[in-house]
CSV table of C-alpha atoms and ligand atoms in Angstrom, one decimal:
chain,number,residue,atom,x,y,z
A,1,MET,CA,13.4,-43.1,-17.2
A,2,ASN,CA,12.7,-46.5,-15.8
A,3,LEU,CA,9.7,-47.7,-17.7
A,4,PRO,CA,8.0,-51.1,-18.0
A,5,PRO,CA,9.0,-52.9,-21.2
A,6,ARG,CA,5.4,-54.0,-21.9
A,7,VAL,CA,2.0,-52.5,-21.2
A,8,LYS,CA,-1.4,-54.1,-21.1
A,9,LEU,CA,-4.3,-52.0,-22.3
A,10,VAL,CA,-7.9,-52.8,-21.3
A,11,GLU,CA,-10.1,-51.5,-24.1
A,12,VAL,CA,-13.2,-49.9,-22.5
A,13,GLY,CA,-14.7,-48.3,-25.6
A,14,PRO,CA,-17.6,-50.7,-26.0
A,15,ARG,CA,-18.6,-50.0,-22.4
A,16,ASP,CA,-17.4,-46.7,-21.1
A,17,GLY,CA,-17.2,-45.4,-24.6
A,18,LEU,CA,-20.7,-46.2,-25.7
A,19,GLN,CA,-22.6,-46.0,-22.4
A,20,ASN,CA,-22.9,-42.3,-22.8
A,21,GLU,CA,-24.1,-42.1,-26.4
A,22,LYS,CA,-27.5,-40.5,-26.7
A,23,GLY,CA,-28.6,-42.4,-29.8
A,24,GLN,CA,-29.0,-46.1,-29.4
A,25,VAL,CA,-26.0,-48.0,-30.9
A,26,PRO,CA,-27.3,-51.2,-32.5
A,27,THR,CA,-26.1,-54.4,-30.9
A,28,ALA,CA,-24.6,-55.6,-34.2
A,29,ILE,CA,-22.4,-52.4,-34.3
A,30,LYS,CA,-21.2,-53.1,-30.7
A,31,ILE,CA,-20.3,-56.7,-31.6
A,32,GLU,CA,-18.5,-55.6,-34.8
A,33,LEU,CA,-16.5,-53.1,-32.8
A,34,VAL,CA,-15.4,-55.8,-30.3
A,35,HIS,CA,-14.4,-58.0,-33.2
A,36,ARG,CA,-12.3,-55.2,-34.8
A,37,LEU,CA,-10.7,-54.4,-31.5
A,38,GLN,CA,-9.6,-58.0,-30.9
A,39,GLU,CA,-8.3,-58.2,-34.5
A,40,ALA,CA,-6.2,-55.1,-33.8
A,41,GLY,CA,-4.5,-57.1,-31.0
A,42,LEU,CA,-6.3,-55.9,-27.8
A,43,SER,CA,-6.3,-58.8,-25.4
A,44,GLU,CA,-8.6,-57.3,-22.7
A,45,ILE,CA,-12.0,-55.8,-23.7
A,46,GLU,CA,-14.6,-54.3,-21.3
A,47,VAL,CA,-17.6,-55.2,-23.3
A,48,THR,CA,-20.7,-54.0,-21.4
A,49,SER,CA,-22.3,-53.5,-18.1
A,50,PHE,CA,-25.1,-55.4,-16.2
A,51,VAL,CA,-26.6,-52.3,-14.7
A,52,SER,CA,-30.2,-51.1,-14.5
A,53,PRO,CA,-31.4,-50.2,-18.0
A,54,LYS,CA,-33.4,-47.4,-16.4
A,55,TRP,CA,-30.1,-45.8,-15.3
A,56,VAL,CA,-28.1,-46.6,-18.4
A,57,PRO,CA,-30.4,-47.5,-21.4
A,58,GLN,CA,-27.4,-47.8,-23.8
A,59,MET,CA,-26.2,-51.0,-22.0
A,60,ALA,CA,-29.6,-52.7,-22.0
A,61,ASP,CA,-28.5,-55.2,-24.7
A,62,ASN,CA,-25.7,-56.5,-22.5
A,63,ALA,CA,-26.5,-60.2,-22.8
A,64,GLN,CA,-27.1,-60.0,-26.5
A,65,VAL,CA,-23.7,-58.3,-27.1
A,66,MET,CA,-21.9,-60.9,-25.0
A,67,ALA,CA,-23.7,-63.7,-26.8
A,68,GLY,CA,-22.9,-62.3,-30.2
A,69,ILE,CA,-19.2,-62.0,-29.8
A,70,VAL,CA,-17.1,-64.6,-31.5
A,71,ARG,CA,-14.5,-65.1,-28.8
A,72,LYS,CA,-10.8,-65.1,-29.8
A,73,ALA,CA,-8.3,-67.3,-28.0
A,74,GLY,CA,-6.2,-65.3,-25.5
A,75,VAL,CA,-8.7,-62.4,-25.2
A,76,ARG,CA,-10.4,-61.7,-21.9
A,77,TYR,CA,-13.8,-60.2,-21.8
A,78,SER,CA,-15.0,-58.2,-18.8
A,79,VAL,CA,-18.3,-56.6,-17.7
A,80,LEU,CA,-19.5,-54.2,-15.0
A,81,THR,CA,-21.7,-55.6,-12.2
A,82,PRO,CA,-22.9,-53.2,-9.5
A,83,ASN,CA,-24.8,-55.7,-7.4
A,84,LEU,CA,-25.8,-59.4,-7.1
A,85,GLN,CA,-28.7,-58.9,-9.5
A,86,GLY,CA,-26.2,-57.7,-12.2
A,87,PHE,CA,-23.7,-60.4,-11.4
A,88,GLU,CA,-26.3,-63.2,-11.7
A,89,ALA,CA,-27.4,-61.8,-15.0
A,90,ALA,CA,-23.8,-61.5,-16.2
A,91,LEU,CA,-23.0,-65.1,-15.2
A,92,ASN,CA,-24.9,-66.6,-18.2
A,93,SER,CA,-22.6,-64.5,-20.4
A,94,ARG,CA,-19.5,-66.2,-19.1
A,95,PRO,CA,-17.3,-63.1,-18.5
A,96,ASP,CA,-13.6,-63.7,-17.7
A,97,GLU,CA,-13.7,-60.8,-15.3
A,98,ILE,CA,-16.2,-58.6,-13.6
A,99,VAL,CA,-15.8,-55.0,-12.4
A,100,VAL,CA,-17.4,-53.7,-9.2
A,101,PHE,CA,-17.4,-49.9,-9.3
A,102,GLY,CA,-17.1,-47.7,-6.2
A,103,ALA,CA,-16.2,-44.1,-5.7
A,104,ALA,CA,-13.7,-42.2,-3.5
A,105,SER,CA,-16.3,-39.5,-3.1
A,106,GLU,CA,-19.6,-40.0,-1.2
A,107,ALA,CA,-21.6,-37.7,-3.5
A,108,PHE,CA,-20.6,-39.5,-6.6
A,109,SER,CA,-21.3,-42.9,-5.1
A,110,GLN,CA,-24.9,-41.7,-4.4
A,111,LYS,CA,-25.4,-40.2,-7.8
A,112,ASN,CA,-23.9,-43.1,-9.8
A,113,ILE,CA,-25.0,-46.2,-7.9
A,114,ASN,CA,-27.6,-44.8,-5.5
A,115,CYS,CA,-25.8,-45.7,-2.2
A,116,SER,CA,-23.1,-44.6,0.1
A,117,ILE,CA,-19.5,-45.9,-0.1
A,118,ALA,CA,-20.1,-48.2,2.9
A,119,GLN,CA,-23.3,-49.6,1.4
A,120,SER,CA,-21.6,-50.1,-1.9
A,121,ILE,CA,-18.9,-52.2,-0.2
A,122,GLU,CA,-21.7,-54.3,1.5
A,123,ARG,CA,-23.3,-54.8,-1.9
A,124,PHE,CA,-20.0,-55.7,-3.6
A,125,ALA,CA,-18.9,-58.2,-0.9
A,126,PRO,CA,-21.2,-61.0,-2.0
A,127,VAL,CA,-20.6,-60.3,-5.6
A,128,VAL,CA,-16.9,-60.6,-5.1
A,129,GLN,CA,-17.3,-63.8,-3.1
A,130,ALA,CA,-19.6,-65.4,-5.8
A,131,ALA,CA,-17.4,-64.3,-8.6
A,132,ARG,CA,-14.2,-65.7,-7.0
A,133,ALA,CA,-16.1,-69.0,-6.2
A,134,ALA,CA,-16.9,-69.2,-9.9
A,135,GLY,CA,-13.3,-68.6,-10.9
A,136,ILE,CA,-14.0,-65.1,-12.3
A,137,TYR,CA,-11.4,-62.5,-11.8
A,138,VAL,CA,-12.6,-59.4,-9.9
A,139,ARG,CA,-11.5,-55.8,-10.7
A,140,GLY,CA,-12.6,-52.8,-8.8
A,141,ALA,CA,-13.0,-49.3,-10.3
A,142,MET,CA,-12.3,-46.4,-8.0
A,143,SER,CA,-14.2,-43.4,-9.5
A,144,CYS,CA,-13.4,-39.8,-8.7
A,145,ALA,CA,-9.9,-40.7,-7.4
A,146,LEU,CA,-8.6,-37.3,-8.7
A,147,GLY,CA,-11.6,-35.1,-8.2
A,148,CYS,CA,-15.4,-35.2,-8.0
A,149,PRO,CA,-18.0,-33.4,-10.1
A,150,TYR,CA,-20.0,-32.7,-6.9
A,151,GLU,CA,-17.5,-32.5,-4.1
A,152,GLY,CA,-14.4,-31.0,-6.0
A,153,GLU,CA,-11.1,-32.0,-4.4
A,154,VAL,CA,-10.6,-35.6,-3.4
A,155,ALA,CA,-7.6,-36.3,-1.1
A,156,PRO,CA,-5.4,-39.3,-1.7
A,157,GLU,CA,-6.3,-40.6,1.7
A,158,ARG,CA,-9.8,-41.2,0.5
A,159,VAL,CA,-8.5,-43.2,-2.4
A,160,GLY,CA,-6.4,-45.2,0.0
A,161,TYR,CA,-9.5,-45.7,2.2
A,162,LEU,CA,-11.5,-47.1,-0.7
A,163,ALA,CA,-8.6,-49.2,-1.9
A,164,GLY,CA,-8.4,-50.7,1.6
A,165,LEU,CA,-12.1,-51.5,1.7
A,166,MET,CA,-11.9,-53.1,-1.8
A,167,LYS,CA,-8.9,-55.2,-0.7
A,168,GLY,CA,-10.8,-56.2,2.5
A,169,ILE,CA,-13.7,-57.8,0.5
A,170,GLY,CA,-11.3,-59.7,-1.9
A,171,VAL,CA,-11.2,-57.4,-4.9
A,172,GLN,CA,-8.1,-58.6,-6.8
A,173,HIS,CA,-7.1,-55.5,-8.8
A,174,VAL,CA,-8.1,-51.8,-8.6
A,175,GLY,CA,-8.2,-49.0,-11.2
A,176,VAL,CA,-7.5,-45.5,-10.2
A,177,ALA,CA,-10.1,-43.6,-12.1
A,178,ASP,CA,-10.2,-40.0,-13.1
A,179,THR,CA,-13.9,-39.9,-13.9
A,180,ILE,CA,-14.0,-36.3,-14.9
A,181,GLY,CA,-10.4,-35.9,-16.3
A,182,VAL,CA,-9.3,-33.2,-13.9
A,183,GLY,CA,-6.2,-34.8,-12.5
A,184,THR,CA,-2.6,-33.7,-13.1
A,185,PRO,CA,0.5,-35.8,-12.7
A,186,ARG,CA,1.4,-35.0,-9.0
A,187,LYS,CA,-2.2,-35.6,-8.0
A,188,VAL,CA,-2.1,-38.9,-9.9
A,189,GLN,CA,1.1,-39.8,-8.0
A,190,GLY,CA,-0.6,-39.2,-4.7
A,191,ALA,CA,-3.6,-41.4,-5.6
A,192,ILE,CA,-1.5,-44.2,-6.9
A,193,GLU,CA,0.8,-44.1,-3.9
A,194,ALA,CA,-2.2,-44.3,-1.6
A,195,THR,CA,-3.5,-47.3,-3.5
A,196,LEU,CA,-0.1,-49.0,-3.4
A,197,LYS,CA,-0.5,-49.1,0.4
A,198,HIS,CA,-3.1,-51.8,-0.2
A,199,PHE,CA,-2.4,-53.3,-3.6
A,200,ALA,CA,0.8,-54.5,-5.3
A,201,ILE,CA,1.9,-52.5,-8.4
A,202,ASP,CA,0.9,-55.5,-10.6
A,203,ASP,CA,-2.7,-55.1,-9.4
A,204,VAL,CA,-3.2,-51.4,-10.0
A,205,SER,CA,-4.2,-49.7,-13.3
A,206,GLY,CA,-4.9,-46.2,-14.5
A,207,HIS,CA,-8.2,-45.1,-16.0
A,208,PHE,CA,-7.9,-41.5,-17.2
A,209,HIS,CA,-10.6,-39.5,-18.9
A,210,ASP,CA,-9.2,-36.7,-20.9
A,211,THR,CA,-11.5,-33.8,-20.3
A,212,TYR,CA,-8.7,-31.4,-19.5
A,213,GLY,CA,-6.2,-32.9,-21.9
A,214,GLN,CA,-4.1,-34.4,-19.1
A,215,ALA,CA,-4.5,-38.1,-19.7
A,216,LEU,CA,-1.3,-38.7,-21.6
A,217,ALA,CA,0.7,-36.9,-19.0
A,218,ASN,CA,-1.1,-38.8,-16.3
A,219,THR,CA,-0.3,-42.1,-18.1
A,220,LEU,CA,3.3,-41.2,-18.4
A,221,VAL,CA,3.7,-40.4,-14.7
A,222,SER,CA,1.9,-43.7,-13.9
A,223,LEU,CA,4.4,-45.6,-16.1
A,224,GLN,CA,7.2,-43.9,-14.2
A,225,LEU,CA,5.7,-45.1,-11.0
A,226,GLY,CA,5.7,-48.7,-12.4
A,227,VAL,CA,2.0,-49.0,-13.4
A,228,TRP,CA,1.8,-51.1,-16.6
A,229,GLN,CA,-1.9,-51.5,-17.0
A,230,PHE,CA,-4.3,-48.9,-18.3
A,231,ASP,CA,-7.9,-48.6,-19.4
A,232,THR,CA,-8.2,-46.7,-22.7
A,233,SER,CA,-11.0,-46.1,-25.2
A,234,ILE,CA,-11.0,-46.4,-28.9
A,235,ALA,CA,-11.3,-43.0,-30.6
A,236,GLY,CA,-11.4,-41.4,-27.2
A,237,LEU,CA,-15.1,-42.3,-26.8
A,238,GLY,CA,-16.7,-42.2,-23.4
A,239,GLY,CA,-18.0,-40.4,-20.3
A,240,CYS,CA,-20.3,-41.3,-17.5
A,241,PRO,CA,-23.9,-40.2,-17.6
A,242,TYR,CA,-23.7,-39.3,-13.9
A,243,ALA,CA,-20.6,-37.1,-14.3
A,244,LYS,CA,-21.8,-34.2,-16.5
A,245,GLY,CA,-19.3,-32.5,-18.7
A,246,ALA,CA,-16.8,-35.3,-18.5
A,247,THR,CA,-15.5,-36.3,-21.9
A,248,GLY,CA,-14.1,-39.7,-23.1
A,249,ASN,CA,-11.3,-41.8,-21.8
A,250,VAL,CA,-7.8,-41.3,-23.2
A,251,ALA,CA,-7.9,-42.6,-26.8
A,252,THR,CA,-6.4,-46.1,-27.2
A,253,GLU,CA,-4.7,-44.9,-30.4
A,254,ASP,CA,-2.9,-42.0,-28.6
A,255,VAL,CA,-1.7,-44.3,-25.8
A,256,VAL,CA,-0.5,-46.9,-28.3
A,257,TYR,CA,1.4,-44.2,-30.3
A,258,LEU,CA,3.0,-43.0,-27.0
A,259,LEU,CA,4.0,-46.4,-25.9
A,260,HIS,CA,5.3,-47.6,-29.2
A,261,GLY,CA,7.2,-44.4,-29.6
A,262,MET,CA,9.0,-45.2,-26.3
A,263,GLY,CA,9.8,-48.7,-27.4
A,264,ILE,CA,7.2,-50.2,-25.0
A,265,GLU,CA,5.4,-53.3,-26.4
A,266,THR,CA,1.6,-53.6,-26.4
A,267,GLY,CA,0.9,-56.4,-28.9
A,268,ILE,CA,-1.4,-54.0,-30.7
A,269,ASP,CA,-1.3,-53.2,-34.4
A,270,LEU,CA,-1.8,-49.4,-34.6
A,271,ASP,CA,-3.0,-49.4,-38.2
A,272,ARG,CA,-5.8,-51.9,-37.5
A,273,LEU,CA,-6.6,-50.0,-34.3
A,274,VAL,CA,-7.0,-46.8,-36.3
A,275,ASP,CA,-9.4,-48.7,-38.6
A,276,ALA,CA,-11.5,-49.8,-35.6
A,277,GLY,CA,-11.7,-46.2,-34.5
A,278,LYS,CA,-12.6,-45.1,-37.9
A,279,PHE,CA,-15.4,-47.7,-38.1
A,280,ILE,CA,-17.1,-46.6,-34.9
A,281,SER,CA,-16.5,-42.9,-35.5
A,282,GLU,CA,-18.1,-43.1,-38.9
A,283,PHE,CA,-21.1,-44.9,-37.4
A,284,LEU,CA,-21.4,-42.1,-34.8
A,285,GLN,CA,-20.9,-39.5,-37.6
A,286,ARG,CA,-17.9,-37.8,-36.0
A,287,LYS,CA,-14.2,-37.7,-36.3
A,288,PRO,CA,-12.1,-39.9,-34.0
A,289,GLY,CA,-11.3,-38.2,-30.7
A,290,SER,CA,-7.6,-39.2,-31.1
A,291,ARG,CA,-4.9,-36.9,-32.3
A,292,ALA,CA,-2.7,-39.8,-33.4
A,293,ALA,CA,-5.6,-41.4,-35.3
A,294,MET,CA,-6.4,-38.2,-37.1
A,295,ALA,CA,-2.7,-37.7,-38.1
A,296,LEU,CA,-2.4,-41.3,-39.3
A,297,LEU,CA,-5.7,-41.1,-41.3
A,298,ASN,CA,-4.6,-37.8,-42.9
A,299,ARG,CA,-1.4,-39.4,-44.0
A,300,ARG,CA,-3.4,-42.2,-45.7
A,301,THR,CA,-5.2,-39.8,-48.0
A,302,PRO,CA,-3.0,-38.9,-51.0
B,1,HMG,P1,-31.4,-48.7,-7.4
B,1,HMG,O1,-32.5,-48.0,-8.1
B,1,HMG,O2,-30.9,-48.2,-6.1
B,1,HMG,O3,-31.6,-50.3,-7.4
B,1,HMG,O4,-30.1,-48.6,-8.4
B,1,HMG,P2,-32.6,-51.2,-6.6
B,1,HMG,O5,-31.8,-52.4,-6.1
B,1,HMG,O6,-33.4,-50.4,-5.7
B,1,HMG,O7,-33.6,-51.7,-7.8
B,1,HMG,C1,-34.4,-50.8,-8.5
B,1,HMG,C2,-34.7,-51.3,-9.9
B,1,HMG,O8,-33.5,-51.5,-10.6
B,1,HMG,C3,-35.5,-52.7,-9.8
B,1,HMG,O9,-36.3,-52.7,-11.0
B,1,HMG,C4,-34.3,-53.7,-10.1
B,1,HMG,O10,-34.8,-54.9,-10.7
B,1,HMG,C5,-33.4,-52.9,-11.0
B,1,HMG,P3,-37.8,-52.3,-11.0
B,1,HMG,O11,-38.4,-53.2,-9.9
B,1,HMG,O12,-37.9,-50.9,-10.6
B,1,HMG,O13,-38.3,-52.6,-12.3
B,1,HMG,N1,-32.0,-53.3,-11.0
B,1,HMG,C6,-31.3,-53.8,-12.0
B,1,HMG,N2,-31.7,-54.1,-13.3
B,1,HMG,C7,-30.7,-54.6,-14.1
B,1,HMG,N3,-29.4,-54.8,-13.6
B,1,HMG,C8,-29.1,-54.6,-12.4
B,1,HMG,C9,-30.0,-54.1,-11.5
B,1,HMG,N4,-30.0,-53.7,-10.2
B,1,HMG,C10,-31.2,-53.3,-9.9
B,1,HMG,N5,-27.8,-54.9,-12.0
B,1,HMG,C11,-28.1,-49.5,-9.4
B,1,HMG,C12,-28.9,-49.2,-8.1
B,1,HMG,C13,-26.7,-49.8,-9.0
B,1,HMG,C14,-28.8,-50.7,-10.1
B,1,HMG,C15,-28.2,-48.3,-10.3
B,1,HMG,O14,-27.8,-47.1,-9.7
B,1,HMG,C16,-27.4,-48.4,-11.6
B,1,HMG,O15,-27.6,-49.2,-12.4
B,1,HMG,N6,-26.3,-47.6,-11.7
B,1,HMG,C17,-25.3,-47.8,-12.8
B,1,HMG,C18,-24.7,-46.5,-13.1
B,1,HMG,C19,-23.7,-46.7,-14.2
B,1,HMG,O16,-23.7,-47.7,-14.9
B,1,HMG,N7,-22.8,-45.8,-14.4
B,1,HMG,C20,-21.8,-45.8,-15.4
B,1,HMG,C21,-20.8,-46.9,-15.1
B,1,HMG,S1,-19.6,-46.4,-13.9
B,1,HMG,C22,-18.4,-45.5,-14.8
B,1,HMG,O17,-18.6,-45.2,-15.9
B,1,HMG,C23,-17.1,-45.1,-14.1
B,1,HMG,C24,-16.0,-45.9,-14.6
B,1,HMG,O18,-15.7,-45.8,-16.0
B,1,HMG,C25,-14.7,-45.5,-13.9
B,1,HMG,C26,-14.6,-44.0,-13.9
B,1,HMG,O19,-14.4,-43.4,-15.0
B,1,HMG,O20,-14.7,-43.4,-12.8
B,1,HMG,C27,-16.1,-47.4,-14.2
B,2,MG,MG1,-14.8,-44.2,-16.9
């Protein structure tokens, strides 16, 4: 196996993980979670999103969360911005990176951001331009790259089409996102290869929800293709309010266990990561959605 020696994980728990929670998670808990994640060694954290609070009430405290974080040197903080209004609100929070989020399927684009794929690109273009002018790095998320909750199958060509549109407006990096966790490794290969027609391997990441238990296999096949950046979520939290039935992202703890087991460096301390997962899981009154975390926690109890 030809695998990258080092992998960068983008922790999306505070955003993707918590956006879907029904009960309001206090701002202080979100801030504490970010602090614990950075202490565990995560160097990229997707903190929140500047979206409409009517659409996603859980992220309404976006500015307060960003303001409350004690930033750690070397850590980069990103936020989602669907339009100029969101970007302008986010600017005061000084994000290192913003994320514009589009979809490979028309139906999901409509349900999630209330516009067509073409309209979304029109909306993102000035956001990308303004961000880059301000020296803020721009990532693009490509939802439903492996399947859509409304349209079903999504062909790799549609992922390639979206990647080309994102490239055309100046997006610097794209994530191949399995929003509903239906993908399997060959399908992932097709979506990544379609993306690589427009972006270099160093500018592509994987974002795999684990609804069908395929996310680790999908991570491994991506690694074999040379992808070395992945979005993961502490304790496997997550889901999208506009993708019913989808469960959380692949758990950061599980991916770190996989990578360290294969001798791949992450810079993350798995024990402290498990502690961070325990902290948020206890707050949410459930067990961590990570097999590795559960196994490690069970070993701690005499
Ligand atoms: P819209 O209703 O078409 O927007 O929503 P609009 O421009 O017509 O404005 C309507 C109202 O929204 C106005 O307020 C605006 O001020 C307000 P009103 O006059 O009614 O009081 N508004 C905003 N407020 C705050 N921040 C903003 C903003 N923009 C407008 N940025 C919109 C369009 C995009 C805003 C809406 O559809 C939305 O917020 N969608 C977000 C959905 C979302 O956050 N989904 C989850 C994140 S994506 C995800 O999880 C997938 C990912 O993880 C990858 C994967 O797994 O696939 C990234
Ligand atoms: Mg997601």
